[in-house]
Coordinates of C-alpha atoms in Angstrom, one line a residue:
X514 CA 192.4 -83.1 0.4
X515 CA 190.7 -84.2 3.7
X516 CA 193.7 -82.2 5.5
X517 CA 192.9 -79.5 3.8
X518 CA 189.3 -79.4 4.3
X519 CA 190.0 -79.8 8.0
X520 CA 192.3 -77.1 8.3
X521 CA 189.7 -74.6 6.5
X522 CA 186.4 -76.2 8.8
X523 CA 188.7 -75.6 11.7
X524 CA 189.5 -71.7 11.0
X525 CA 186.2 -71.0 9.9
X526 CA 185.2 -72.6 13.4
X527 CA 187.2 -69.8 15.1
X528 CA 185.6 -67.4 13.1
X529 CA 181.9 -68.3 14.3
X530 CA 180.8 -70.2 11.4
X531 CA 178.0 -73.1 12.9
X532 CA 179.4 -77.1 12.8
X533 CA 177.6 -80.0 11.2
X534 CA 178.0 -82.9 13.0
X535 CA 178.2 -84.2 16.4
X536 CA 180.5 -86.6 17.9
X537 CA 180.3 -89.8 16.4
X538 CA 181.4 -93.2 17.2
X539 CA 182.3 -92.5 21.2
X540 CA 180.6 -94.6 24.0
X541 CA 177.8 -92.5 25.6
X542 CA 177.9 -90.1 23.0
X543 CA 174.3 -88.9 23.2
X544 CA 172.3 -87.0 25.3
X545 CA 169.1 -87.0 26.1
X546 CA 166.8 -84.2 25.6
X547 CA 165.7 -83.8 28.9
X548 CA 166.8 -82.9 32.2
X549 CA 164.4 -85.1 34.2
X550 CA 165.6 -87.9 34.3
X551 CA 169.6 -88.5 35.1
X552 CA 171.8 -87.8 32.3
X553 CA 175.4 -89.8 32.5
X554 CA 178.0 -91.2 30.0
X555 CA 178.0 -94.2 29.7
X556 CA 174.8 -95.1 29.3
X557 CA 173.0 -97.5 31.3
X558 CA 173.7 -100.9 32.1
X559 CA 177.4 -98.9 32.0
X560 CA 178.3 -97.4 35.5
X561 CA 178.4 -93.9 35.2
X562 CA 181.5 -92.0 34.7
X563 CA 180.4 -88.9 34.1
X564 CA 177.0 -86.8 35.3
X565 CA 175.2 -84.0 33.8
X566 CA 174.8 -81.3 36.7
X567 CA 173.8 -78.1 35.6
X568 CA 173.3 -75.3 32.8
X569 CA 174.0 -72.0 33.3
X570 CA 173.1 -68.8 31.1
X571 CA 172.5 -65.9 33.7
X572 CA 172.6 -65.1 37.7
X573 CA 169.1 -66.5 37.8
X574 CA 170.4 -70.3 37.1
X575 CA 172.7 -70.0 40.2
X576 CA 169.8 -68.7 42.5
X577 CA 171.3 -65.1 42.5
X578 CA 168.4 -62.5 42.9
X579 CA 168.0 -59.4 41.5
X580 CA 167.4 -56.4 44.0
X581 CA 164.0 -54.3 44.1
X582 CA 165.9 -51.4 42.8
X583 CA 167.3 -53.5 40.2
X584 CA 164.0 -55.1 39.2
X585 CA 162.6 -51.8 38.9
X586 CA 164.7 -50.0 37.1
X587 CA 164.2 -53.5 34.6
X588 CA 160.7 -52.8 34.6
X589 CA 160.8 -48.5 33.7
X590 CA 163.6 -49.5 30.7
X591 CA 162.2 -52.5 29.7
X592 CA 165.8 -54.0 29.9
X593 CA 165.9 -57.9 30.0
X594 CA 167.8 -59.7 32.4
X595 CA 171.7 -59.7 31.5
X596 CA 172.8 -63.3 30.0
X597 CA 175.7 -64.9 28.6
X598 CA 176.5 -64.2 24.8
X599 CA 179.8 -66.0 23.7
X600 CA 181.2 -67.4 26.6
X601 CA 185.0 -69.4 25.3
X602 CA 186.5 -69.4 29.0
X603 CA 185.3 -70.6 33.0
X604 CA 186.6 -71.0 35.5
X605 CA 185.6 -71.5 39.6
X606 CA 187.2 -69.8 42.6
X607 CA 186.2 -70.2 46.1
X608 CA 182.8 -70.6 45.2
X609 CA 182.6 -67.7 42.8
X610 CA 182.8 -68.7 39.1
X611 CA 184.2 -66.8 36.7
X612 CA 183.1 -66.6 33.1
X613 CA 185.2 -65.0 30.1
X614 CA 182.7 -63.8 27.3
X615 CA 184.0 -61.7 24.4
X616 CA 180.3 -61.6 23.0
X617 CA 179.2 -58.9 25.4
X618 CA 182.3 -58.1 25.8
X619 CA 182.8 -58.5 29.8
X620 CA 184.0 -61.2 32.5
X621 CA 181.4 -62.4 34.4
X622 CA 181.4 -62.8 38.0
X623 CA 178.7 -65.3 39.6
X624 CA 178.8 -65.2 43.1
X625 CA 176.1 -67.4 44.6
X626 CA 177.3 -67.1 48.2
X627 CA 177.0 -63.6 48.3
X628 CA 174.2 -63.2 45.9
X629 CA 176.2 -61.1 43.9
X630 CA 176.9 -61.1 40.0
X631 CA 178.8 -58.5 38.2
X632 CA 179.7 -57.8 34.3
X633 CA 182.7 -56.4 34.5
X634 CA 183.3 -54.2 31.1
X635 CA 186.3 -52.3 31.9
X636 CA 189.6 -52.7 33.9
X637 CA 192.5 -49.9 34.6
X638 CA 191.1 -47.4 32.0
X639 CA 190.7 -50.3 29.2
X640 CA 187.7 -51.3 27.9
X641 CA 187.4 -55.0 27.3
X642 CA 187.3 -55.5 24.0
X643 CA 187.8 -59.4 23.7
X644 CA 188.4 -61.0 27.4
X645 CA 188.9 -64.4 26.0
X646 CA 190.4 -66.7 28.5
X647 CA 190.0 -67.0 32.7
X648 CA 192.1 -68.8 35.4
X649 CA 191.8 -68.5 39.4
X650 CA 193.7 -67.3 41.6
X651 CA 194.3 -67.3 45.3
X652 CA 191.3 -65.7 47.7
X653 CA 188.4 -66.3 45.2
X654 CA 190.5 -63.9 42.9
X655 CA 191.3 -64.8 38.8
X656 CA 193.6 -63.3 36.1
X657 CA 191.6 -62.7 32.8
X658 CA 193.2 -62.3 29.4
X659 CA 192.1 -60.0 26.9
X660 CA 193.6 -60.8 23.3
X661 CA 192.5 -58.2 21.7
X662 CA 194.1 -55.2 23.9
X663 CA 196.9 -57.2 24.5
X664 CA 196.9 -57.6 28.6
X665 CA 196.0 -59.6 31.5
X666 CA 194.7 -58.5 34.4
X667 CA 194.1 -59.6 38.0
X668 CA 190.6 -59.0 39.4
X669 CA 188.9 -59.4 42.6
X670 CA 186.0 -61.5 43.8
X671 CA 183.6 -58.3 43.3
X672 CA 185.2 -57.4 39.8
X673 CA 187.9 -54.7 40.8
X674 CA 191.6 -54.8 39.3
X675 CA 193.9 -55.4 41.4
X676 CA 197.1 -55.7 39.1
X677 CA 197.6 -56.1 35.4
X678 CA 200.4 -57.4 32.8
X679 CA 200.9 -55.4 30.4
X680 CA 204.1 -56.7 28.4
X681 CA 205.6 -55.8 24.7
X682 CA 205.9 -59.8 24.7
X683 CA 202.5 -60.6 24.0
X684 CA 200.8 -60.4 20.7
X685 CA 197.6 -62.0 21.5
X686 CA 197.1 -64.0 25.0
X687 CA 194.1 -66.1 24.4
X688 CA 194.7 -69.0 27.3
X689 CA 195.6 -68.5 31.1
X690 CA 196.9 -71.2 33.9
X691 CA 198.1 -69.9 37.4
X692 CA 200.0 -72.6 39.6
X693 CA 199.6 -72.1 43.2
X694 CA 202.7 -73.8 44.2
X695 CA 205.1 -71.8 42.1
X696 CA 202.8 -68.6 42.3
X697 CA 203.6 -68.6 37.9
X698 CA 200.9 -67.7 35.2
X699 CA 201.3 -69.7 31.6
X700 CA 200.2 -67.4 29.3
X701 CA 199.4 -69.0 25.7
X702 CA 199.6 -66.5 22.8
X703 CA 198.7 -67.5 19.6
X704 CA 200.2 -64.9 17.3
X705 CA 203.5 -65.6 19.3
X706 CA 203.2 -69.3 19.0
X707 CA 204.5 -69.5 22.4
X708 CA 204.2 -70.2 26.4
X709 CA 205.4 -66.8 28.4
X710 CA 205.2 -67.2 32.0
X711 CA 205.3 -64.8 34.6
X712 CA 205.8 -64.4 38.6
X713 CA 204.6 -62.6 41.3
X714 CA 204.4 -59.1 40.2
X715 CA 203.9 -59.6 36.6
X716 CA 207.4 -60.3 35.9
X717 CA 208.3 -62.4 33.0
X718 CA 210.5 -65.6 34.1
X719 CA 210.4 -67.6 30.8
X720 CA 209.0 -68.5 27.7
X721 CA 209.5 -71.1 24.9
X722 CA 208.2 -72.1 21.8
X723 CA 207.9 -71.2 18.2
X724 CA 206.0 -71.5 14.6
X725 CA 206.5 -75.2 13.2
X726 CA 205.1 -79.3 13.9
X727 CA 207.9 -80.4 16.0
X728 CA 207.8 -81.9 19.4
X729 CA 207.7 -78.1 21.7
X730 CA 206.5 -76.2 18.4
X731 CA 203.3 -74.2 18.1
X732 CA 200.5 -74.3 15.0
X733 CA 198.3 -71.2 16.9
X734 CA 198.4 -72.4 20.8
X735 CA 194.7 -72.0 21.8
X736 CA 194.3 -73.6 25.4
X737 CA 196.4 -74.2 28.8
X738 CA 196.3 -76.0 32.0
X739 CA 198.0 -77.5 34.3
X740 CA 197.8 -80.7 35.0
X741 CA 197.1 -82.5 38.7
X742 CA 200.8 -84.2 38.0
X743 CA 202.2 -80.5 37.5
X744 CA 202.4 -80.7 34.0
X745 CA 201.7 -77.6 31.7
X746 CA 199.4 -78.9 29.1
X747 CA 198.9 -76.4 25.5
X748 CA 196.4 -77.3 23.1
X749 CA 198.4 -76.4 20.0
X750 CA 195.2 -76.4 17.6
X751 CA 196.1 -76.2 14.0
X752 CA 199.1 -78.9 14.9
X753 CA 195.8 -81.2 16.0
X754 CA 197.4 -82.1 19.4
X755 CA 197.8 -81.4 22.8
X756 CA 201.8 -80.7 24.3
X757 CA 202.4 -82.0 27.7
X758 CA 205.7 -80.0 29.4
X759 CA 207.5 -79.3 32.3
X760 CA 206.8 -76.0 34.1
X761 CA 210.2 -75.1 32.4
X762 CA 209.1 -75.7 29.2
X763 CA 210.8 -79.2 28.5
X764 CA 208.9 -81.2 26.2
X765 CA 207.0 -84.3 28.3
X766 CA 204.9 -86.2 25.7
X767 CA 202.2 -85.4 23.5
X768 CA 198.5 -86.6 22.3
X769 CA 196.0 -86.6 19.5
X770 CA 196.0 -86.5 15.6
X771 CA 193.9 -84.7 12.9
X772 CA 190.7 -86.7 11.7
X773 CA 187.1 -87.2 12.1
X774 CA 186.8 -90.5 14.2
X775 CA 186.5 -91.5 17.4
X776 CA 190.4 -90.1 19.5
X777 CA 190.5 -88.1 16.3
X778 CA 190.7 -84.1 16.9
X779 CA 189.1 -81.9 14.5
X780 CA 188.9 -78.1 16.1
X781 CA 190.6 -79.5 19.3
X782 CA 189.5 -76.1 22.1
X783 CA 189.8 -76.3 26.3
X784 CA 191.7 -78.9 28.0
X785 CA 191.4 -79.6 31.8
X786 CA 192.6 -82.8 33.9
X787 CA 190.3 -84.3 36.8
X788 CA 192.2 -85.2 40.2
X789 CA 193.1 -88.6 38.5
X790 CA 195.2 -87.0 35.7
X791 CA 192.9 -88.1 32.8
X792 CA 192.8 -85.7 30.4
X793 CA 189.8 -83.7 29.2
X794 CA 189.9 -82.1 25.5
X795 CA 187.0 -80.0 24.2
X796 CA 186.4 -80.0 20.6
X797 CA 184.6 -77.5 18.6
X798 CA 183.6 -79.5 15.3
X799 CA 182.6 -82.4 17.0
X800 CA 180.8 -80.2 19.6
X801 CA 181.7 -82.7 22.8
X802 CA 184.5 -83.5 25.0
X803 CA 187.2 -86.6 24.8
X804 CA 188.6 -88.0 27.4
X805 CA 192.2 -89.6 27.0
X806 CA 194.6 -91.2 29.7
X807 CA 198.3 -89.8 29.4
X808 CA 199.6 -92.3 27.0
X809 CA 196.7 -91.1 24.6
X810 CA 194.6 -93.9 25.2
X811 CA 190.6 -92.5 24.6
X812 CA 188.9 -93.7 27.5
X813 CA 185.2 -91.5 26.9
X814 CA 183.7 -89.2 25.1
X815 CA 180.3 -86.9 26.1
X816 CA 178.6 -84.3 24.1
X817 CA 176.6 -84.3 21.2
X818 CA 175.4 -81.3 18.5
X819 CA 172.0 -79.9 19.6
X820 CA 170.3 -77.6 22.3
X821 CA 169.6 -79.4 25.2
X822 CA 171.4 -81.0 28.3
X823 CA 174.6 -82.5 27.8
X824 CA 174.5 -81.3 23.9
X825 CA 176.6 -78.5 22.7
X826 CA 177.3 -76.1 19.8
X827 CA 180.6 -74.9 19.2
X828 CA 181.8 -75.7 22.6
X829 CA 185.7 -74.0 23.4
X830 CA 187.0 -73.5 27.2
X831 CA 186.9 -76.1 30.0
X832 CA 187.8 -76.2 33.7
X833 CA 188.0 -78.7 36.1
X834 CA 187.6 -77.7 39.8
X835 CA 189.0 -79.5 42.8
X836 CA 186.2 -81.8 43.4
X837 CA 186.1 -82.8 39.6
X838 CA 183.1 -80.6 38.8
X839 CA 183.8 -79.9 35.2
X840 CA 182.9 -76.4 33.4
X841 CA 182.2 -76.1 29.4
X842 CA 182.0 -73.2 27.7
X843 CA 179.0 -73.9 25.4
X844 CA 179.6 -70.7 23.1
X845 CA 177.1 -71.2 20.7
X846 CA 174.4 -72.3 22.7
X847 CA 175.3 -69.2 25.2
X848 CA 175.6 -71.3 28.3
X849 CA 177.9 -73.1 30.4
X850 CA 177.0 -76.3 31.4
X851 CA 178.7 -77.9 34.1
X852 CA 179.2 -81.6 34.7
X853 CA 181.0 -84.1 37.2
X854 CA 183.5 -86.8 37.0
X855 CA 182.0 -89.5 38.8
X856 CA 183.9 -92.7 38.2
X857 CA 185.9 -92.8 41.6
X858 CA 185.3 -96.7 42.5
X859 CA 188.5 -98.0 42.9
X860 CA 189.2 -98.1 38.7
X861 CA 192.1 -96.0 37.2
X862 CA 189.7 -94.6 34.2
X863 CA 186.7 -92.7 33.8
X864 CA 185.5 -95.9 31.3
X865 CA 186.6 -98.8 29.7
X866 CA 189.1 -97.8 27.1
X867 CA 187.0 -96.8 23.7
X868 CA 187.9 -100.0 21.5
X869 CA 189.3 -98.4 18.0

């Protein structure tokens, strides 16, 4: 019965339906409701791991200004500054970060260094009707994947297409990783239960995968990313797990289980690795984020239900960017808040290992 109930709280989740709980029984779970004083995980007398940095909603809360023309043309339509809706993907690239929203529907593009922001709501003729999922590229560019229209295209720091993959194999790409060594995307697609990956160009290489429980089977693949030991890492969702493979698709190893306590995952979302190869797993019912070691060990968890700093509501995508900044798509709440890994003193984890 419990697995059942599970299953249906889960697949309501990805329908928009709002949580009721929090994540309980993690060390540092909650955070305060204020951002004046230092919010970190674990708490105090614990050396911080990880630090609240950030929250971001609109241009505004990355010191982007608007132009006079823009400002006045606010003030004769009365039209209120632009704002996230539904963010479920992020992602940063050379400064520029990148935000996947399917609530307005548009990819965002905040650009503090150039004081530019654009809402990109169309690409090569298509109008984006549910741009879902974001990865960088090279030169401050990213791919973003629409599921909806069935295509993923590659855009430009200022918004523009540059090229776009448009193949018969996919049936709904909801999650994007691009390797720069290899110059491959990993495409996830859940109604394909399966990993397709493509090269330069936009031609497919490979895929693998299929419907089913087993060890390099798919229950509705949600999430990629690849990890900082090279691994391609799926969050297969309704399996309650996330798949660890080889960039050829050869099944690695494999972490998590379906429950409600404490290394449990319930609506398991985003998954992102820091540059110490612990692994980050967003999850949506118990509106935080669990940190594991590759073994499957929990080392941390952060997040609680609720409003303010360092809470979330229905959170879904993560990112992790080279200098461990860590992105969250805080759907519900409309916001992405960002975050840093700051547990670099010598240790191999972010915390003590959660005793279970």
């Amino acid at each position: 019965m419990f697995k059942t109930i599970i299953a249906v709280v889960a697949l309501a989740t990805a329908l928009g339906c709002q949580p009721t709980g929090g994540l309980n029984g993690l060390e540092g779970g909650n955070a305060t409701s204020t951002v004046s004083e230092d919010i970190v995980w674990p708490q105090p007398p614990d050396p911080a791991r990880i630090r609240y940095v950030r929250s971001i909603s609109s241009p505004g809360d990355l010191g982007i200004k608007r132009g006079f023309f823009e400002k006045l043309l606010d003030t004769v339509t009365r039209r209120a500054e632009e704002r996230l809706i539904r963010p479920t993907g992020v992602a940063e690239s050379d400064g520029a970060i990148y935000v996947a929203d399917p609530g307005v529907p548009a990819l965002w593009i905040f650009d503090a260094q150039k004081q530019a922001s654009v809402a990109v709501r169309e690409l090569g003729g298509d109008a984006l009707l549910s741009p879902v999922a974001v990865t960088p590229e090279r030169d401050g560019r990213a791919f973003v994947a629409d599921s909806l229209i069935n295509k993923v295209f590659l855009v430009d720091r200022g918004g523009k297409m540059v090229s776009m993959i448009a193949d018969s194999g996919l049936k709904r790409p909801v999650a994007l990783a691009w390797d720069k060594a290899s110059d491959r995307l990993y495409v996830a697609d859940a109604v394909g239960q399966q990993v397709l990956v493509y090269g330069s160009g936009g031609t497919r290489l490979l895929s693998w995968g299929s419907r089913g429980s087993g060890d390099g089977e798919f229950n509705f693949p949600a999430y990629i990313a690849l990890s900082s030991f090279g691994e391609v890492l799926v969050t297969d969702a309704l399996n309650y797990r996330v798949q660890a493979f080889d960039q050829n698709g050869k099944f690695l190893w494999k972490i998590g289980h379906q429950g409600d306590g404490s290394g449990d995952f319930a609506a398991p979302k985003g998954v992102a690795t820091d540059t110490e190869g612990h692994v980050y797993v967003v999850d949506a019912l118990f509106d935080g984020v669990q940190i594991f070691d590759r073994e499957g060990a929990l080392l941390l968890g952060f997040g609680s239900g609720g409003r303010a700093s360092g809470e979330f509501w229905l959170p879904t995508g993560a990112f992790i960017d080279a200098r461990d900044q860590i992105y969250v798509a805080d759907s519900y709440n409309q916001r992405v808040q960002v975050f840093e890994f700051v547990g670099r003193s010598g240790d191999s984890h972010p915390a003590e290992t959660v005793k279970r």
